[in-house]
Amino acid sequence: MNPEIQAEQRRVNPLKFMLILLIVSIVMMFAAFTSAYIVRREEGNWLEFDLPAVLLINTGVLILSSIFMQWAYVSAKKDNLKNLKIALLLTIVAGTVFLVGQWQGWGELVRNNVYFGGSTSNPSGSFLYVLTGVHAFHLITGLIFLIIVVISALKYKVHSRNLNRIELCTIYWHFLGALWIYLYVFLVLNH
């Protein structure tokens, strides 16, 4: 085989490489957050409270959204543009439902006198807000990326011969789902 063709096949798409770097940096950030959570918890003065029940529901919603995202990717590979658009829209709806659920969870925390900051706050509540809030921020960036992919799909720019956008979006969306499952399990086991 031609050495130039072999070199071309070994090259990593620059956007995919940037996404991998982004994911690695997010993993490192959440590893630092969860490590700090464990260290701070052992120091004492840790308020015990029940996690909002909506966090479990949100876990199911995010898993469902990941299924929708995979359906969109497979539909693009098969040039089934109708299913692609439906699946992308369902992913956006599920992602939005997740964010609304997070907002409701934060409201439940406030109703239970668990605050992010202030004189009546406790590190346990602050950590919960930071972990869920930073994840929500990244999910919002994922939704923005999804909207860009939907617009591209509506212009017939996402199909079997042009999968880069949806592939990157799928990788990021699945990562966010896996990250949330990790965070939820971590909180259940360490709260």
mmCIF file of N, CA and C in Angstrom, residues 53-138:
data_model
loop_
_atom_site.group_PDB
_atom_site.id
_atom_site.type_symbol
_atom_site.label_atom_id
_atom_site.label_comp_id
_atom_site.label_asym_id
_atom_site.label_seq_id
_atom_site.Cartn_x
_atom_site.Cartn_y
_atom_site.Cartn_z
ATOM 1 N N ALA A 53 -34.495 13.097 45.100
ATOM 2 C CA ALA A 53 -34.927 11.894 44.380
ATOM 3 C C ALA A 53 -34.852 12.080 42.862
ATOM 4 N N VAL A 54 -34.958 13.325 42.412
ATOM 5 C CA VAL A 54 -34.941 13.602 40.975
ATOM 6 C C VAL A 54 -33.592 13.215 40.344
ATOM 7 N N LEU A 55 -32.536 13.118 41.147
ATOM 8 C CA LEU A 55 -31.232 12.739 40.581
ATOM 9 C C LEU A 55 -31.273 11.330 39.991
ATOM 10 N N LEU A 56 -32.010 10.430 40.628
ATOM 11 C CA LEU A 56 -32.156 9.082 40.076
ATOM 12 C C LEU A 56 -32.972 9.117 38.783
ATOM 13 N N ILE A 57 -34.034 9.887 38.789
ATOM 14 C CA ILE A 57 -34.855 10.030 37.582
ATOM 15 C C ILE A 57 -34.006 10.619 36.456
ATOM 16 N N ASN A 58 -33.213 11.623 36.791
ATOM 17 C CA ASN A 58 -32.347 12.255 35.797
ATOM 18 C C ASN A 58 -31.330 11.269 35.216
ATOM 19 N N THR A 59 -30.886 10.332 36.025
ATOM 20 C CA THR A 59 -29.962 9.313 35.522
ATOM 21 C C THR A 59 -30.635 8.512 34.417
ATOM 22 N N GLY A 60 -31.876 8.112 34.640
ATOM 23 C CA GLY A 60 -32.627 7.394 33.607
ATOM 24 C C GLY A 60 -32.857 8.235 32.366
ATOM 25 N N VAL A 61 -33.148 9.509 32.567
ATOM 26 C CA VAL A 61 -33.371 10.423 31.435
ATOM 27 C C VAL A 61 -32.103 10.542 30.598
ATOM 28 N N LEU A 62 -30.949 10.659 31.255
ATOM 29 C CA LEU A 62 -29.696 10.818 30.514
ATOM 30 C C LEU A 62 -29.312 9.523 29.787
ATOM 31 N N ILE A 63 -29.602 8.377 30.392
ATOM 32 C CA ILE A 63 -29.367 7.105 29.702
ATOM 33 C C ILE A 63 -30.249 7.029 28.459
ATOM 34 N N LEU A 64 -31.505 7.418 28.607
ATOM 35 C CA LEU A 64 -32.422 7.428 27.463
ATOM 36 C C LEU A 64 -31.924 8.376 26.377
ATOM 37 N N SER A 65 -31.413 9.532 26.779
ATOM 38 C CA SER A 65 -30.908 10.487 25.782
ATOM 39 C C SER A 65 -29.705 9.907 25.036
ATOM 40 N N SER A 66 -28.903 9.127 25.725
ATOM 41 C CA SER A 66 -27.754 8.493 25.083
ATOM 42 C C SER A 66 -28.215 7.457 24.052
ATOM 43 N N ILE A 67 -29.289 6.762 24.373
ATOM 44 C CA ILE A 67 -29.869 5.807 23.414
ATOM 45 C C ILE A 67 -30.368 6.566 22.177
ATOM 46 N N PHE A 68 -31.048 7.690 22.393
ATOM 47 C CA PHE A 68 -31.505 8.513 21.267
ATOM 48 C C PHE A 68 -30.324 8.996 20.420
ATOM 49 N N MET A 69 -29.242 9.406 21.092
ATOM 50 C CA MET A 69 -28.069 9.910 20.367
ATOM 51 C C MET A 69 -27.443 8.807 19.522
ATOM 52 N N GLN A 70 -27.371 7.599 20.071
ATOM 53 C CA GLN A 70 -26.816 6.481 19.308
ATOM 54 C C GLN A 70 -27.714 6.160 18.111
ATOM 55 N N TRP A 71 -29.016 6.250 18.316
ATOM 56 C CA TRP A 71 -29.964 6.033 17.221
ATOM 57 C C TRP A 71 -29.723 7.064 16.116
ATOM 58 N N ALA A 72 -29.474 8.300 16.500
ATOM 59 C CA ALA A 72 -29.192 9.349 15.513
ATOM 60 C C ALA A 72 -27.933 9.021 14.720
ATOM 61 N N TYR A 73 -26.900 8.591 15.411
ATOM 62 C CA TYR A 73 -25.638 8.266 14.739
ATOM 63 C C TYR A 73 -25.816 7.106 13.753
ATOM 64 N N VAL A 74 -26.486 6.063 14.204
ATOM 65 C CA VAL A 74 -26.726 4.910 13.324
ATOM 66 C C VAL A 74 -27.593 5.317 12.141
ATOM 67 N N SER A 75 -28.571 6.176 12.376
ATOM 68 C CA SER A 75 -29.432 6.652 11.289
ATOM 69 C C SER A 75 -28.629 7.440 10.263
ATOM 70 N N ALA A 76 -27.685 8.263 10.733
ATOM 71 C CA ALA A 76 -26.833 9.029 9.810
ATOM 72 C C ALA A 76 -25.973 8.076 8.979
ATOM 73 N N LYS A 77 -25.428 7.053 9.608
ATOM 74 C CA LYS A 77 -24.590 6.089 8.884
ATOM 75 C C LYS A 77 -25.381 5.362 7.792
ATOM 76 N N LYS A 78 -26.693 5.186 8.040
ATOM 77 C CA LYS A 78 -27.555 4.484 7.085
ATOM 78 C C LYS A 78 -28.282 5.444 6.145
ATOM 79 N N ASP A 79 -27.973 6.726 6.233
ATOM 80 C CA ASP A 79 -28.629 7.756 5.431
ATOM 81 C C ASP A 79 -30.140 7.810 5.652
ATOM 82 N N ASN A 80 -30.571 7.452 6.848
ATOM 83 C CA ASN A 80 -31.982 7.560 7.193
ATOM 84 C C ASN A 80 -32.169 8.932 7.856
ATOM 85 N N LEU A 81 -32.321 9.944 7.015
ATOM 86 C CA LEU A 81 -32.326 11.320 7.504
ATOM 87 C C LEU A 81 -33.562 11.653 8.332
ATOM 88 N N LYS A 82 -34.670 10.992 8.068
ATOM 89 C CA LYS A 82 -35.881 11.227 8.862
ATOM 90 C C LYS A 82 -35.638 10.787 10.314
ATOM 91 N N ASN A 83 -35.153 9.552 10.489
ATOM 92 C CA ASN A 83 -34.876 9.064 11.841
ATOM 93 C C ASN A 83 -33.753 9.850 12.509
ATOM 94 N N LEU A 84 -32.782 10.288 11.727
ATOM 95 C CA LEU A 84 -31.690 11.107 12.254
ATOM 96 C C LEU A 84 -32.246 12.359 12.920
ATOM 97 N N LYS A 85 -33.118 13.059 12.216
ATOM 98 C CA LYS A 85 -33.682 14.300 12.754
ATOM 99 C C LYS A 85 -34.547 14.038 13.989
ATOM 100 N N ILE A 86 -35.356 12.981 13.924
ATOM 101 C CA ILE A 86 -36.204 12.645 15.073
ATOM 102 C C ILE A 86 -35.348 12.316 16.289
ATOM 103 N N ALA A 87 -34.330 11.495 16.084
ATOM 104 C CA ALA A 87 -33.476 11.077 17.199
ATOM 105 C C ALA A 87 -32.704 12.255 17.790
ATOM 106 N N LEU A 88 -32.214 13.150 16.938
ATOM 107 C CA LEU A 88 -31.512 14.327 17.451
ATOM 108 C C LEU A 88 -32.449 15.209 18.269
ATOM 109 N N LEU A 89 -33.658 15.406 17.784
ATOM 110 C CA LEU A 89 -34.620 16.229 18.523
ATOM 111 C C LEU A 89 -34.997 15.581 19.855
ATOM 112 N N LEU A 90 -35.165 14.249 19.857
ATOM 113 C CA LEU A 90 -35.463 13.551 21.105
ATOM 114 C C LEU A 90 -34.297 13.659 22.092
ATOM 115 N N THR A 91 -33.079 13.648 21.580
ATOM 116 C CA THR A 91 -31.908 13.812 22.441
ATOM 117 C C THR A 91 -31.916 15.201 23.075
ATOM 118 N N ILE A 92 -32.237 16.214 22.284
ATOM 119 C CA ILE A 92 -32.303 17.577 22.814
ATOM 120 C C ILE A 92 -33.401 17.682 23.879
ATOM 121 N N VAL A 93 -34.556 17.084 23.607
ATOM 122 C CA VAL A 93 -35.655 17.125 24.580
ATOM 123 C C VAL A 93 -35.222 16.441 25.878
ATOM 124 N N ALA A 94 -34.617 15.263 25.770
ATOM 125 C CA ALA A 94 -34.192 14.542 26.973
ATOM 126 C C ALA A 94 -33.115 15.326 27.733
ATOM 127 N N GLY A 95 -32.191 15.942 27.015
ATOM 128 C CA GLY A 95 -31.170 16.758 27.669
ATOM 129 C C GLY A 95 -31.774 17.945 28.398
ATOM 130 N N THR A 96 -32.773 18.545 27.792
ATOM 131 C CA THR A 96 -33.462 19.677 28.426
ATOM 132 C C THR A 96 -34.237 19.214 29.655
ATOM 133 N N VAL A 97 -34.891 18.051 29.551
ATOM 134 C CA VAL A 97 -35.607 17.488 30.708
ATOM 135 C C VAL A 97 -34.625 17.235 31.854
ATOM 136 N N PHE A 98 -33.440 16.740 31.526
ATOM 137 C CA PHE A 98 -32.408 16.523 32.536
ATOM 138 C C PHE A 98 -32.074 17.830 33.249
ATOM 139 N N LEU A 99 -31.849 18.892 32.487
ATOM 140 C CA LEU A 99 -31.501 20.186 33.098
ATOM 141 C C LEU A 99 -32.633 20.724 33.969
ATOM 142 N N VAL A 100 -33.872 20.569 33.511
ATOM 143 C CA VAL A 100 -35.020 20.995 34.326
ATOM 144 C C VAL A 100 -35.046 20.187 35.616
ATOM 145 N N GLY A 101 -34.768 18.889 35.509
ATOM 146 C CA GLY A 101 -34.714 18.043 36.705
ATOM 147 C C GLY A 101 -33.627 18.489 37.671
ATOM 148 N N GLN A 102 -32.473 18.874 37.126
ATOM 149 C CA GLN A 102 -31.404 19.363 37.996
ATOM 150 C C GLN A 102 -31.860 20.626 38.727
ATOM 151 N N TRP A 103 -32.506 21.515 38.009
ATOM 152 C CA TRP A 103 -33.012 22.746 38.613
ATOM 153 C C TRP A 103 -33.991 22.413 39.740
ATOM 154 N N GLN A 104 -34.868 21.450 39.504
ATOM 155 C CA GLN A 104 -35.811 21.029 40.540
ATOM 156 C C GLN A 104 -35.083 20.424 41.734
ATOM 157 N N GLY A 105 -34.022 19.668 41.458
ATOM 158 C CA GLY A 105 -33.224 19.096 42.543
ATOM 159 C C GLY A 105 -32.582 20.173 43.399
ATOM 160 N N TRP A 106 -32.061 21.213 42.743
ATOM 161 C CA TRP A 106 -31.478 22.326 43.496
ATOM 162 C C TRP A 106 -32.559 23.034 44.317
ATOM 163 N N GLY A 107 -33.751 23.157 43.748
ATOM 164 C CA GLY A 107 -34.861 23.757 44.500
ATOM 165 C C GLY A 107 -35.210 22.932 45.726
ATOM 166 N N GLU A 108 -35.193 21.619 45.587
ATOM 167 C CA GLU A 108 -35.458 20.739 46.733
ATOM 168 C C GLU A 108 -34.381 20.915 47.806
ATOM 169 N N LEU A 109 -33.143 21.056 47.386
ATOM 170 C CA LEU A 109 -32.062 21.291 48.347
ATOM 171 C C LEU A 109 -32.303 22.583 49.125
ATOM 172 N N VAL A 110 -32.679 23.641 48.424
ATOM 173 C CA VAL A 110 -32.938 24.924 49.086
ATOM 174 C C VAL A 110 -34.107 24.783 50.062
ATOM 175 N N ARG A 111 -35.175 24.096 49.641
ATOM 176 C CA ARG A 111 -36.325 23.892 50.543
ATOM 177 C C ARG A 111 -35.921 23.120 51.800
ATOM 178 N N ASN A 112 -34.882 22.282 51.674
ATOM 179 C CA ASN A 112 -34.388 21.510 52.819
ATOM 180 C C ASN A 112 -33.228 22.214 53.532
ATOM 181 N N ASN A 113 -33.066 23.499 53.251
ATOM 182 C CA ASN A 113 -32.027 24.329 53.893
ATOM 183 C C ASN A 113 -30.609 23.840 53.617
ATOM 184 N N VAL A 114 -30.378 23.351 52.413
ATOM 185 C CA VAL A 114 -29.035 22.968 51.979
ATOM 186 C C VAL A 114 -28.642 23.999 50.932
ATOM 187 N N TYR A 115 -27.664 24.834 51.289
ATOM 188 C CA TYR A 115 -27.303 25.961 50.443
ATOM 189 C C TYR A 115 -25.899 25.810 49.879
ATOM 190 N N PHE A 116 -25.649 26.519 48.784
ATOM 191 C CA PHE A 116 -24.330 26.520 48.164
ATOM 192 C C PHE A 116 -23.325 27.310 48.999
ATOM 193 N N GLY A 117 -23.715 28.473 49.428
ATOM 194 C CA GLY A 117 -22.821 29.343 50.189
ATOM 195 C C GLY A 117 -23.586 30.123 51.225
ATOM 196 N N GLY A 118 -22.863 30.922 51.972
ATOM 197 C CA GLY A 118 -23.483 31.737 53.001
ATOM 198 C C GLY A 118 -23.216 31.186 54.387
ATOM 199 N N SER A 119 -23.708 31.891 55.384
ATOM 200 C CA SER A 119 -23.413 31.527 56.773
ATOM 201 C C SER A 119 -24.064 30.208 57.190
ATOM 202 N N THR A 120 -25.148 29.813 56.521
ATOM 203 C CA THR A 120 -25.824 28.565 56.894
ATOM 204 C C THR A 120 -25.477 27.412 55.956
ATOM 205 N N SER A 121 -24.489 27.607 55.098
ATOM 206 C CA SER A 121 -24.119 26.539 54.166
ATOM 207 C C SER A 121 -23.188 25.541 54.853
ATOM 208 N N ASN A 122 -23.018 24.405 54.216
ATOM 209 C CA ASN A 122 -22.129 23.355 54.702
ATOM 210 C C ASN A 122 -21.357 22.823 53.500
ATOM 211 N N PRO A 123 -20.123 22.399 53.691
ATOM 212 C CA PRO A 123 -19.344 21.893 52.553
ATOM 213 C C PRO A 123 -20.037 20.756 51.789
ATOM 214 N N SER A 124 -20.812 19.918 52.481
ATOM 215 C CA SER A 124 -21.466 18.810 51.775
ATOM 216 C C SER A 124 -22.455 19.332 50.731
ATOM 217 N N GLY A 125 -23.211 20.356 51.087
ATOM 218 C CA GLY A 125 -24.139 20.957 50.128
ATOM 219 C C GLY A 125 -23.406 21.679 49.020
ATOM 220 N N SER A 126 -22.355 22.394 49.391
ATOM 221 C CA SER A 126 -21.577 23.124 48.380
ATOM 222 C C SER A 126 -20.986 22.179 47.349
ATOM 223 N N PHE A 127 -20.444 21.061 47.802
ATOM 224 C CA PHE A 127 -19.885 20.085 46.867
ATOM 225 C C PHE A 127 -20.960 19.532 45.935
ATOM 226 N N LEU A 128 -22.144 19.272 46.481
ATOM 227 C CA LEU A 128 -23.218 18.736 45.640
ATOM 228 C C LEU A 128 -23.604 19.735 44.555
ATOM 229 N N TYR A 129 -23.706 21.010 44.926
ATOM 230 C CA TYR A 129 -24.024 22.032 43.925
ATOM 231 C C TYR A 129 -22.920 22.126 42.871
ATOM 232 N N VAL A 130 -21.668 22.077 43.295
ATOM 233 C CA VAL A 130 -20.559 22.197 42.338
ATOM 234 C C VAL A 130 -20.544 20.999 41.389
ATOM 235 N N LEU A 131 -20.636 19.789 41.934
ATOM 236 C CA LEU A 131 -20.582 18.599 41.076
ATOM 237 C C LEU A 131 -21.724 18.584 40.061
ATOM 238 N N THR A 132 -22.930 18.844 40.525
ATOM 239 C CA THR A 132 -24.076 18.803 39.612
ATOM 240 C C THR A 132 -24.112 20.022 38.703
ATOM 241 N N GLY A 133 -23.671 21.159 39.215
ATOM 242 C CA GLY A 133 -23.691 22.392 38.417
ATOM 243 C C GLY A 133 -22.663 22.387 37.295
ATOM 244 N N VAL A 134 -21.459 21.922 37.587
ATOM 245 C CA VAL A 134 -20.428 21.874 36.550
ATOM 246 C C VAL A 134 -20.809 20.838 35.483
ATOM 247 N N HIS A 135 -21.403 19.729 35.917
ATOM 248 C CA HIS A 135 -21.879 18.756 34.927
ATOM 249 C C HIS A 135 -22.984 19.381 34.069
ATOM 250 N N ALA A 136 -23.901 20.103 34.698
ATOM 251 C CA ALA A 136 -24.982 20.751 33.944
ATOM 252 C C ALA A 136 -24.421 21.744 32.930
ATOM 253 N N PHE A 137 -23.385 22.479 33.321
ATOM 254 C CA PHE A 137 -22.742 23.401 32.380
ATOM 255 C C PHE A 137 -22.232 22.643 31.148
ATOM 256 N N HIS A 138 -21.573 21.523 31.362
ATOM 257 C CA HIS A 138 -21.059 20.749 30.234
ATOM 258 C C HIS A 138 -22.197 20.163 29.398
#
